[in-house]
Short mmCIF file of N, CA and C in Angstrom, two decimals:
data_model
loop_
_atom_site.label_atom_id
_atom_site.label_comp_id
_atom_site.label_asym_id
_atom_site.label_seq_id
_atom_site.Cartn_x
_atom_site.Cartn_y
_atom_site.Cartn_z
N MET H 1 131.72 95.15 95.42
CA MET H 1 131.14 95.67 96.39
C MET H 1 130.56 94.40 96.81
N ASP H 2 130.92 94.53 98.44
CA ASP H 2 130.00 93.28 99.44
C ASP H 2 128.75 93.63 99.36
N ASN H 3 127.68 92.63 99.34
CA ASN H 3 126.61 92.36 99.87
C ASN H 3 126.31 92.89 101.45
N VAL H 4 124.84 93.46 100.95
CA VAL H 4 124.62 93.91 102.67
C VAL H 4 123.77 93.17 103.11
N TRP H 5 123.42 92.52 104.36
CA TRP H 5 122.24 91.36 104.51
C TRP H 5 121.88 91.96 105.78
N ASN H 6 120.35 92.11 105.57
CA ASN H 6 119.55 92.88 106.71
C ASN H 6 118.71 91.75 107.70
N TYR H 7 118.53 92.33 108.66
CA TYR H 7 117.69 91.42 109.45
C TYR H 7 117.99 90.33 110.20
N LYS H 8 119.18 89.79 110.19
CA LYS H 8 120.10 88.65 110.62
C LYS H 8 119.51 88.32 112.10
N GLN H 9 119.03 87.32 112.28
CA GLN H 9 118.70 86.61 113.71
C GLN H 9 120.02 85.66 114.12
N PRO H 10 120.28 85.38 115.33
CA PRO H 10 121.24 84.76 116.05
C PRO H 10 120.43 83.20 115.88
N LEU H 11 121.26 82.07 115.56
CA LEU H 11 120.48 81.12 115.79
C LEU H 11 120.39 80.69 117.23
N ILE H 12 119.13 80.18 117.81
CA ILE H 12 119.01 80.10 119.06
C ILE H 12 119.78 78.91 119.61
N ASP H 13 119.52 77.74 119.00
CA ASP H 13 119.96 76.16 119.40
C ASP H 13 121.27 76.41 119.04
N SER H 14 122.29 75.91 119.98
CA SER H 14 123.91 75.79 119.19
C SER H 14 123.76 74.44 118.82
N ALA H 15 123.02 73.50 118.98
CA ALA H 15 123.18 72.35 118.24
C ALA H 15 122.29 72.33 117.13
N ALA H 16 121.83 73.41 116.38
CA ALA H 16 120.74 73.37 115.07
C ALA H 16 121.08 72.61 114.05
N PHE H 17 122.56 72.38 113.48
CA PHE H 17 122.86 71.88 112.71
C PHE H 17 123.02 70.48 112.80
N GLU H 18 123.33 69.70 114.31
CA GLU H 18 123.67 68.48 114.72
C GLU H 18 122.27 67.83 114.48
N LYS H 19 120.88 68.35 114.96
CA LYS H 19 119.90 68.01 115.27
C LYS H 19 119.36 67.58 113.63
N PHE H 20 119.64 68.86 113.22
CA PHE H 20 118.74 68.78 111.57
C PHE H 20 119.86 67.07 110.50
N GLU H 21 120.60 67.37 111.28
CA GLU H 21 121.52 66.14 110.43
C GLU H 21 121.21 64.83 110.69
N GLN H 22 120.84 64.85 111.99
CA GLN H 22 120.12 63.76 112.62
C GLN H 22 119.15 63.32 112.09
N GLN H 23 118.29 64.53 111.95
CA GLN H 23 117.15 64.18 111.59
C GLN H 23 117.06 63.66 110.57
N TYR H 24 117.53 63.98 109.35
CA TYR H 24 117.62 64.03 107.63
C TYR H 24 118.76 62.81 107.35
N ASN H 25 119.69 62.71 108.09
CA ASN H 25 120.57 61.84 107.81
C ASN H 25 121.52 62.03 106.66
N VAL H 26 121.40 63.13 106.86
CA VAL H 26 122.52 64.01 106.27
C VAL H 26 123.83 65.11 106.85
N ARG H 27 124.77 64.93 105.74
CA ARG H 27 125.92 66.07 106.60
C ARG H 27 125.48 67.24 105.82
N ILE H 28 125.59 68.49 106.59
CA ILE H 28 125.77 69.59 106.04
C ILE H 28 127.30 70.26 105.92
N PRO H 29 127.95 70.57 104.64
CA PRO H 29 128.71 71.10 104.82
C PRO H 29 129.03 72.30 105.44
N GLU H 30 130.52 72.57 105.85
CA GLU H 30 131.02 73.29 106.81
C GLU H 30 130.97 75.07 106.27
N GLU H 31 130.97 74.92 105.04
CA GLU H 31 130.93 75.96 104.34
C GLU H 31 129.10 76.82 104.80
N LEU H 32 128.46 75.98 104.62
CA LEU H 32 127.23 76.33 104.37
C LEU H 32 126.83 76.43 105.87
N LYS H 33 127.36 75.83 106.79
CA LYS H 33 126.97 76.30 108.36
C LYS H 33 127.57 77.46 108.52
N THR H 34 128.46 77.75 108.06
CA THR H 34 129.21 79.34 108.27
C THR H 34 128.55 80.57 108.20
N PHE H 35 127.75 79.97 106.45
CA PHE H 35 126.93 80.77 106.06
C PHE H 35 125.87 80.91 106.63
N VAL H 36 125.19 80.10 107.01
CA VAL H 36 123.77 80.21 107.71
C VAL H 36 124.45 80.96 109.32
N VAL H 37 125.09 80.72 109.67
CA VAL H 37 125.48 81.27 111.02
C VAL H 37 125.46 82.70 111.22
N GLU H 38 126.20 83.46 109.91
CA GLU H 38 126.31 84.33 109.57
C GLU H 38 125.54 85.66 108.98
N HIS H 39 124.22 84.56 108.33
CA HIS H 39 123.40 85.54 107.65
C HIS H 39 121.81 84.62 108.20
N ASN H 40 121.85 83.93 109.23
CA ASN H 40 120.46 83.38 109.46
C ASN H 40 119.24 84.30 109.57
N GLU H 41 118.65 84.03 108.86
CA GLU H 41 117.04 84.55 108.46
C GLU H 41 117.46 86.07 107.84
N ALA H 42 118.47 86.33 107.10
CA ALA H 42 118.69 87.59 106.17
C ALA H 42 118.04 87.75 105.21
N SER H 43 118.18 89.04 104.89
CA SER H 43 117.77 89.17 103.16
C SER H 43 119.02 90.03 102.92
N PRO H 44 119.25 89.72 101.35
CA PRO H 44 120.21 90.65 101.31
C PRO H 44 119.51 91.51 100.15
N GLU H 45 120.52 93.35 100.25
CA GLU H 45 120.04 94.03 99.44
C GLU H 45 119.88 93.49 98.06
N LYS H 46 121.36 93.05 97.49
CA LYS H 46 121.53 92.51 96.34
C LYS H 46 120.52 91.14 96.24
N ASP H 47 119.40 90.93 95.30
CA ASP H 47 118.72 90.13 95.78
C ASP H 47 118.61 88.74 94.87
N ALA H 48 119.08 89.51 93.50
CA ALA H 48 118.30 88.89 92.49
C ALA H 48 119.47 87.77 92.21
N PHE H 49 119.36 86.80 91.54
CA PHE H 49 120.53 85.68 90.90
C PHE H 49 119.84 85.01 89.73
N ASP H 50 120.77 84.56 88.86
CA ASP H 50 120.65 83.74 87.75
C ASP H 50 120.68 82.13 87.62
N SER H 51 119.48 81.63 87.11
CA SER H 51 119.92 80.00 86.98
C SER H 51 120.03 79.93 85.55
N GLU H 52 119.71 78.61 85.22
CA GLU H 52 119.13 77.90 83.85
C GLU H 52 118.16 78.11 83.41
N SER H 53 117.22 78.65 84.49
CA SER H 53 115.89 78.33 84.41
C SER H 53 115.24 80.05 84.00
N GLY H 54 116.48 80.92 84.87
CA GLY H 54 116.23 82.39 83.92
C GLY H 54 116.34 83.12 86.04
N GLU H 55 115.75 84.49 85.93
CA GLU H 55 116.28 85.51 86.49
C GLU H 55 115.03 84.80 87.74
N HIS H 56 116.03 84.92 89.38
CA HIS H 56 115.49 84.83 90.94
C HIS H 56 115.58 85.89 90.98
N LEU H 57 114.82 85.73 92.60
CA LEU H 57 114.98 86.62 93.74
C LEU H 57 115.16 85.73 95.14
N LEU H 58 116.47 86.32 95.99
CA LEU H 58 116.77 85.77 97.03
C LEU H 58 115.67 86.08 98.22
N SER H 59 114.93 85.73 99.07
CA SER H 59 114.02 86.70 99.75
C SER H 59 114.61 86.16 101.15
N ASP H 60 115.14 85.30 101.78
CA ASP H 60 115.45 85.44 103.10
C ASP H 60 116.45 84.09 103.13
N VAL H 61 117.33 84.06 103.94
CA VAL H 61 117.67 82.48 104.42
C VAL H 61 117.39 81.82 105.80
N LEU H 62 116.91 80.29 105.27
CA LEU H 62 116.28 79.68 106.03
C LEU H 62 116.84 79.58 107.29
N ARG H 63 115.62 79.50 108.56
CA ARG H 63 116.24 79.26 109.78
C ARG H 63 116.41 77.62 110.01
N PHE H 64 117.22 77.13 110.67
CA PHE H 64 118.03 75.70 110.75
C PHE H 64 117.32 75.49 112.16
N ASP H 65 117.02 76.47 113.54
CA ASP H 65 116.63 76.07 114.75
C ASP H 65 115.25 75.18 114.28
N SER H 66 115.01 74.00 115.31
CA SER H 66 113.95 73.49 114.73
C SER H 66 112.92 73.99 116.07
N GLY H 67 112.07 73.95 115.59
CA GLY H 67 110.43 74.32 116.63
C GLY H 67 110.09 75.83 116.04
N GLU H 68 110.51 76.43 115.50
CA GLU H 68 110.11 77.65 114.85
C GLU H 68 108.83 77.38 114.04
N THR H 69 107.88 78.35 114.71
CA THR H 69 106.27 78.42 113.78
C THR H 69 106.01 79.37 113.17
N ARG H 70 106.62 80.33 113.16
CA ARG H 70 106.61 81.75 112.72
C ARG H 70 107.28 81.98 111.22
N LYS H 71 108.06 81.27 110.54
CA LYS H 71 108.35 81.32 109.58
C LYS H 71 108.47 80.06 108.91
N VAL H 72 109.06 80.04 107.68
CA VAL H 72 109.43 78.69 107.54
C VAL H 72 111.08 78.26 107.85
N THR H 73 111.54 77.14 107.57
CA THR H 73 112.71 76.73 108.15
C THR H 73 112.96 75.77 107.04
N ALA H 74 114.11 75.68 107.77
CA ALA H 74 115.16 74.84 106.54
C ALA H 74 114.45 73.02 106.74
N TYR H 75 113.51 73.06 107.76
CA TYR H 75 112.76 71.72 107.95
C TYR H 75 111.52 71.37 107.22
N ASP H 76 110.65 72.74 107.36
CA ASP H 76 109.79 72.70 106.83
C ASP H 76 110.29 72.47 104.77
N ALA H 77 111.24 73.01 104.28
CA ALA H 77 111.42 72.82 103.12
C ALA H 77 112.00 71.76 103.07
N MET H 78 112.94 70.54 103.73
CA MET H 78 113.34 69.57 103.68
C MET H 78 112.28 68.25 103.22
N GLU H 79 110.95 68.84 104.09
CA GLU H 79 109.62 67.95 104.14
C GLU H 79 109.00 68.10 102.39
N GLU H 80 109.13 69.76 102.24
CA GLU H 80 108.52 69.66 100.99
C GLU H 80 109.36 69.19 99.58
N ILE H 81 110.70 69.58 99.65
CA ILE H 81 111.24 68.93 98.91
C ILE H 81 111.88 67.31 98.22
N GLN H 82 111.95 66.62 99.97
CA GLN H 82 112.27 65.54 100.10
C GLN H 82 112.69 65.32 99.40
N ASN H 83 114.25 65.34 99.19
CA ASN H 83 115.35 65.09 98.31
C ASN H 83 116.64 65.29 99.38
N LYS H 84 117.63 64.20 99.50
CA LYS H 84 118.16 63.98 101.15
C LYS H 84 119.38 64.55 99.90
N GLU H 85 119.73 64.85 98.55
CA GLU H 85 120.99 65.27 98.09
C GLU H 85 120.87 66.62 97.84
N LEU H 86 119.83 67.23 98.38
CA LEU H 86 119.85 68.84 98.41
C LEU H 86 119.55 69.37 100.00
N ILE H 87 120.31 70.23 100.34
CA ILE H 87 120.16 70.88 101.42
C ILE H 87 119.62 72.46 101.17
N PRO H 88 118.33 72.65 101.40
CA PRO H 88 117.83 74.02 101.18
C PRO H 88 118.23 75.19 102.23
N PHE H 89 118.40 75.88 102.15
CA PHE H 89 119.04 77.24 102.67
C PHE H 89 118.77 78.32 103.08
N ALA H 90 118.17 78.99 101.52
CA ALA H 90 117.35 80.17 101.66
C ALA H 90 115.85 79.99 100.61
N LYS H 91 115.10 80.78 100.41
CA LYS H 91 113.93 80.90 99.50
C LYS H 91 113.87 82.02 99.17
N ASP H 92 112.50 82.01 98.08
CA ASP H 92 112.66 83.04 97.14
C ASP H 92 111.05 83.60 97.81
N PRO H 93 110.57 84.76 97.16
CA PRO H 93 109.37 85.13 97.19
C PRO H 93 107.74 84.47 97.26
N PHE H 94 108.46 83.29 96.00
CA PHE H 94 107.17 82.52 95.73
C PHE H 94 106.83 81.29 95.89
N GLY H 95 107.34 80.83 96.99
CA GLY H 95 107.52 79.17 97.72
C GLY H 95 108.43 78.55 96.98
N ASN H 96 109.45 78.85 96.40
CA ASN H 96 110.73 77.84 95.85
C ASN H 96 111.85 78.13 96.57
N TYR H 97 112.80 77.06 96.79
CA TYR H 97 114.38 77.36 97.53
C TYR H 97 115.54 77.59 96.47
N ILE H 98 116.47 77.97 97.57
CA ILE H 98 118.13 77.74 97.05
C ILE H 98 118.34 76.68 97.89
N CYS H 99 119.15 75.76 96.99
CA CYS H 99 119.65 74.60 97.67
C CYS H 99 121.27 74.18 97.74
N LEU H 100 121.94 73.67 98.42
CA LEU H 100 123.34 73.46 97.99
C LEU H 100 123.13 71.89 97.51
N SER H 101 123.50 71.04 96.53
CA SER H 101 123.55 69.89 96.60
C SER H 101 124.86 69.55 97.01
N LEU H 102 124.68 68.14 97.61
CA LEU H 102 125.62 67.71 98.07
C LEU H 102 126.34 66.56 97.45
N LYS H 103 125.29 66.29 96.14
CA LYS H 103 126.11 65.59 95.56
C LYS H 103 127.32 65.86 94.90
N ASP H 104 127.06 67.52 94.19
CA ASP H 104 128.34 68.03 93.31
C ASP H 104 128.76 69.09 93.98
N GLY H 105 127.66 69.73 95.07
CA GLY H 105 128.52 71.33 95.53
C GLY H 105 127.84 72.80 94.57
N THR H 106 127.27 71.76 93.92
CA THR H 106 126.43 73.29 93.30
C THR H 106 125.14 73.82 93.79
N VAL H 107 125.04 74.81 93.58
CA VAL H 107 123.45 75.53 93.96
C VAL H 107 122.65 75.63 93.07
N ARG H 108 121.17 74.69 93.54
CA ARG H 108 120.35 74.78 92.84
C ARG H 108 119.25 75.05 93.29
N PHE H 109 118.12 75.82 91.98
CA PHE H 109 117.17 76.34 92.30
C PHE H 109 116.37 75.55 92.04
N TRP H 110 115.08 75.13 93.18
CA TRP H 110 114.30 74.22 93.00
C TRP H 110 112.94 74.83 93.17
N ASP H 111 112.50 74.54 91.92
CA ASP H 111 111.02 75.09 91.70
C ASP H 111 109.66 74.06 92.67
N HIS H 112 108.86 74.93 93.18
CA HIS H 112 107.90 74.32 93.70
C HIS H 112 106.95 73.22 92.49
N GLU H 113 106.90 74.50 91.67
CA GLU H 113 105.74 73.89 90.07
C GLU H 113 106.90 72.87 89.55
N ASP H 114 107.87 72.49 89.77
CA ASP H 114 108.48 71.02 89.27
C ASP H 114 108.96 70.17 90.01
N HIS H 115 108.40 70.48 91.30
CA HIS H 115 108.98 69.25 92.38
C HIS H 115 108.21 68.02 92.23
N GLU H 116 107.37 67.68 91.22
CA GLU H 116 107.05 66.11 90.72
C GLU H 116 108.30 65.26 89.42
N THR H 117 108.78 66.46 88.90
CA THR H 117 110.14 65.96 88.18
C THR H 117 111.20 65.75 88.77
N GLY H 118 111.16 66.63 89.84
CA GLY H 118 112.78 66.53 90.77
C GLY H 118 113.79 67.50 90.05
N THR H 119 113.53 68.20 89.15
CA THR H 119 114.27 68.85 88.16
C THR H 119 114.85 70.10 89.20
N THR H 120 116.05 70.70 89.22
CA THR H 120 116.60 71.86 89.56
C THR H 120 117.15 72.36 88.50
N ALA H 121 117.51 73.89 88.57
CA ALA H 121 118.13 74.52 87.63
C ALA H 121 119.49 75.17 88.59
N MET H 122 120.79 75.01 87.95
CA MET H 122 122.07 75.49 88.75
C MET H 122 122.05 76.66 88.57
N ALA H 123 122.29 77.44 89.62
CA ALA H 123 122.38 78.66 89.96
C ALA H 123 123.88 78.84 90.72
N GLY H 124 124.63 78.13 90.36
CA GLY H 124 126.07 78.62 91.07
C GLY H 124 126.70 77.44 91.01
N ARG H 125 128.04 77.40 90.67
CA ARG H 125 128.73 76.11 90.74
C ARG H 125 129.28 75.75 91.74
N ASN H 126 129.12 76.51 93.05
CA ASN H 126 129.28 76.41 94.62
C ASN H 126 128.68 77.77 95.09
N LEU H 127 128.59 77.34 96.44
CA LEU H 127 128.13 78.27 97.60
C LEU H 127 128.97 80.01 96.87
N GLN H 128 130.24 79.92 97.23
CA GLN H 128 130.35 81.24 97.00
C GLN H 128 130.14 81.70 95.69
N ASP H 129 130.20 81.00 94.47
CA ASP H 129 130.02 81.29 93.51
C ASP H 129 128.58 82.04 93.19
N PHE H 130 127.87 81.25 93.97
CA PHE H 130 126.44 82.31 94.26
C PHE H 130 126.32 83.14 94.62
N LEU H 131 126.55 83.47 95.38
CA LEU H 131 127.05 84.54 96.60
C LEU H 131 127.44 85.42 95.88
N GLU H 132 128.66 85.44 95.48
CA GLU H 132 129.38 86.53 94.63
C GLU H 132 128.54 87.15 93.10
N ASN H 133 127.86 86.37 93.11
CA ASN H 133 126.73 86.55 91.76
C ASN H 133 125.35 87.10 92.01
N LEU H 134 125.06 87.38 93.24
CA LEU H 134 123.88 87.89 93.35
C LEU H 134 123.75 89.61 93.42
N HIS H 135 122.88 89.92 92.42
CA HIS H 135 122.83 91.49 91.86
C HIS H 135 121.68 92.07 92.25
N GLU H 136 121.67 92.99 91.68
CA GLU H 136 120.52 93.94 92.16
C GLU H 136 119.30 94.07 90.89
#
C-alpha cells in the first residue's frame, strides 16, 4: 500500500532548486527534486524508518524555498550539516536530518549529536528504497 502524505505545500519559488544549487555549489538529483515538489513540507502517515543506528521517525519534508522563517528549511539544514556531499531533504522530530548522499546516492541519517565526527548511518540504498521502506 502506498504511503499517505499530509500537509503538502506548494513550492513558492519556481527557481528554488537553482538558487539552492548556486548558493551551495551542489547539483540536486532530478529524483530528489521531483520528490520534494510532490511532497514539500508533507508528513507521511507511515513515518518510521530503520538505519544502521536504529529506528527513527520522519516528521516532514524540508522546504527548499529561500527566505522561509516559520519552519526549518533545507538552507538551515545545510548550514548545520556543513557537508556538501549530503543534501538534507527531511527531518525527524529531534533535530536530525535525512539526507541524500551525492557521493553514492544512498539515503543517510544525520544525527545532530554526532555532527562533530561527520558520521552518518545508512537508511536506504537510494531514495526509492528509503521511501518504500517507511513503515508504521
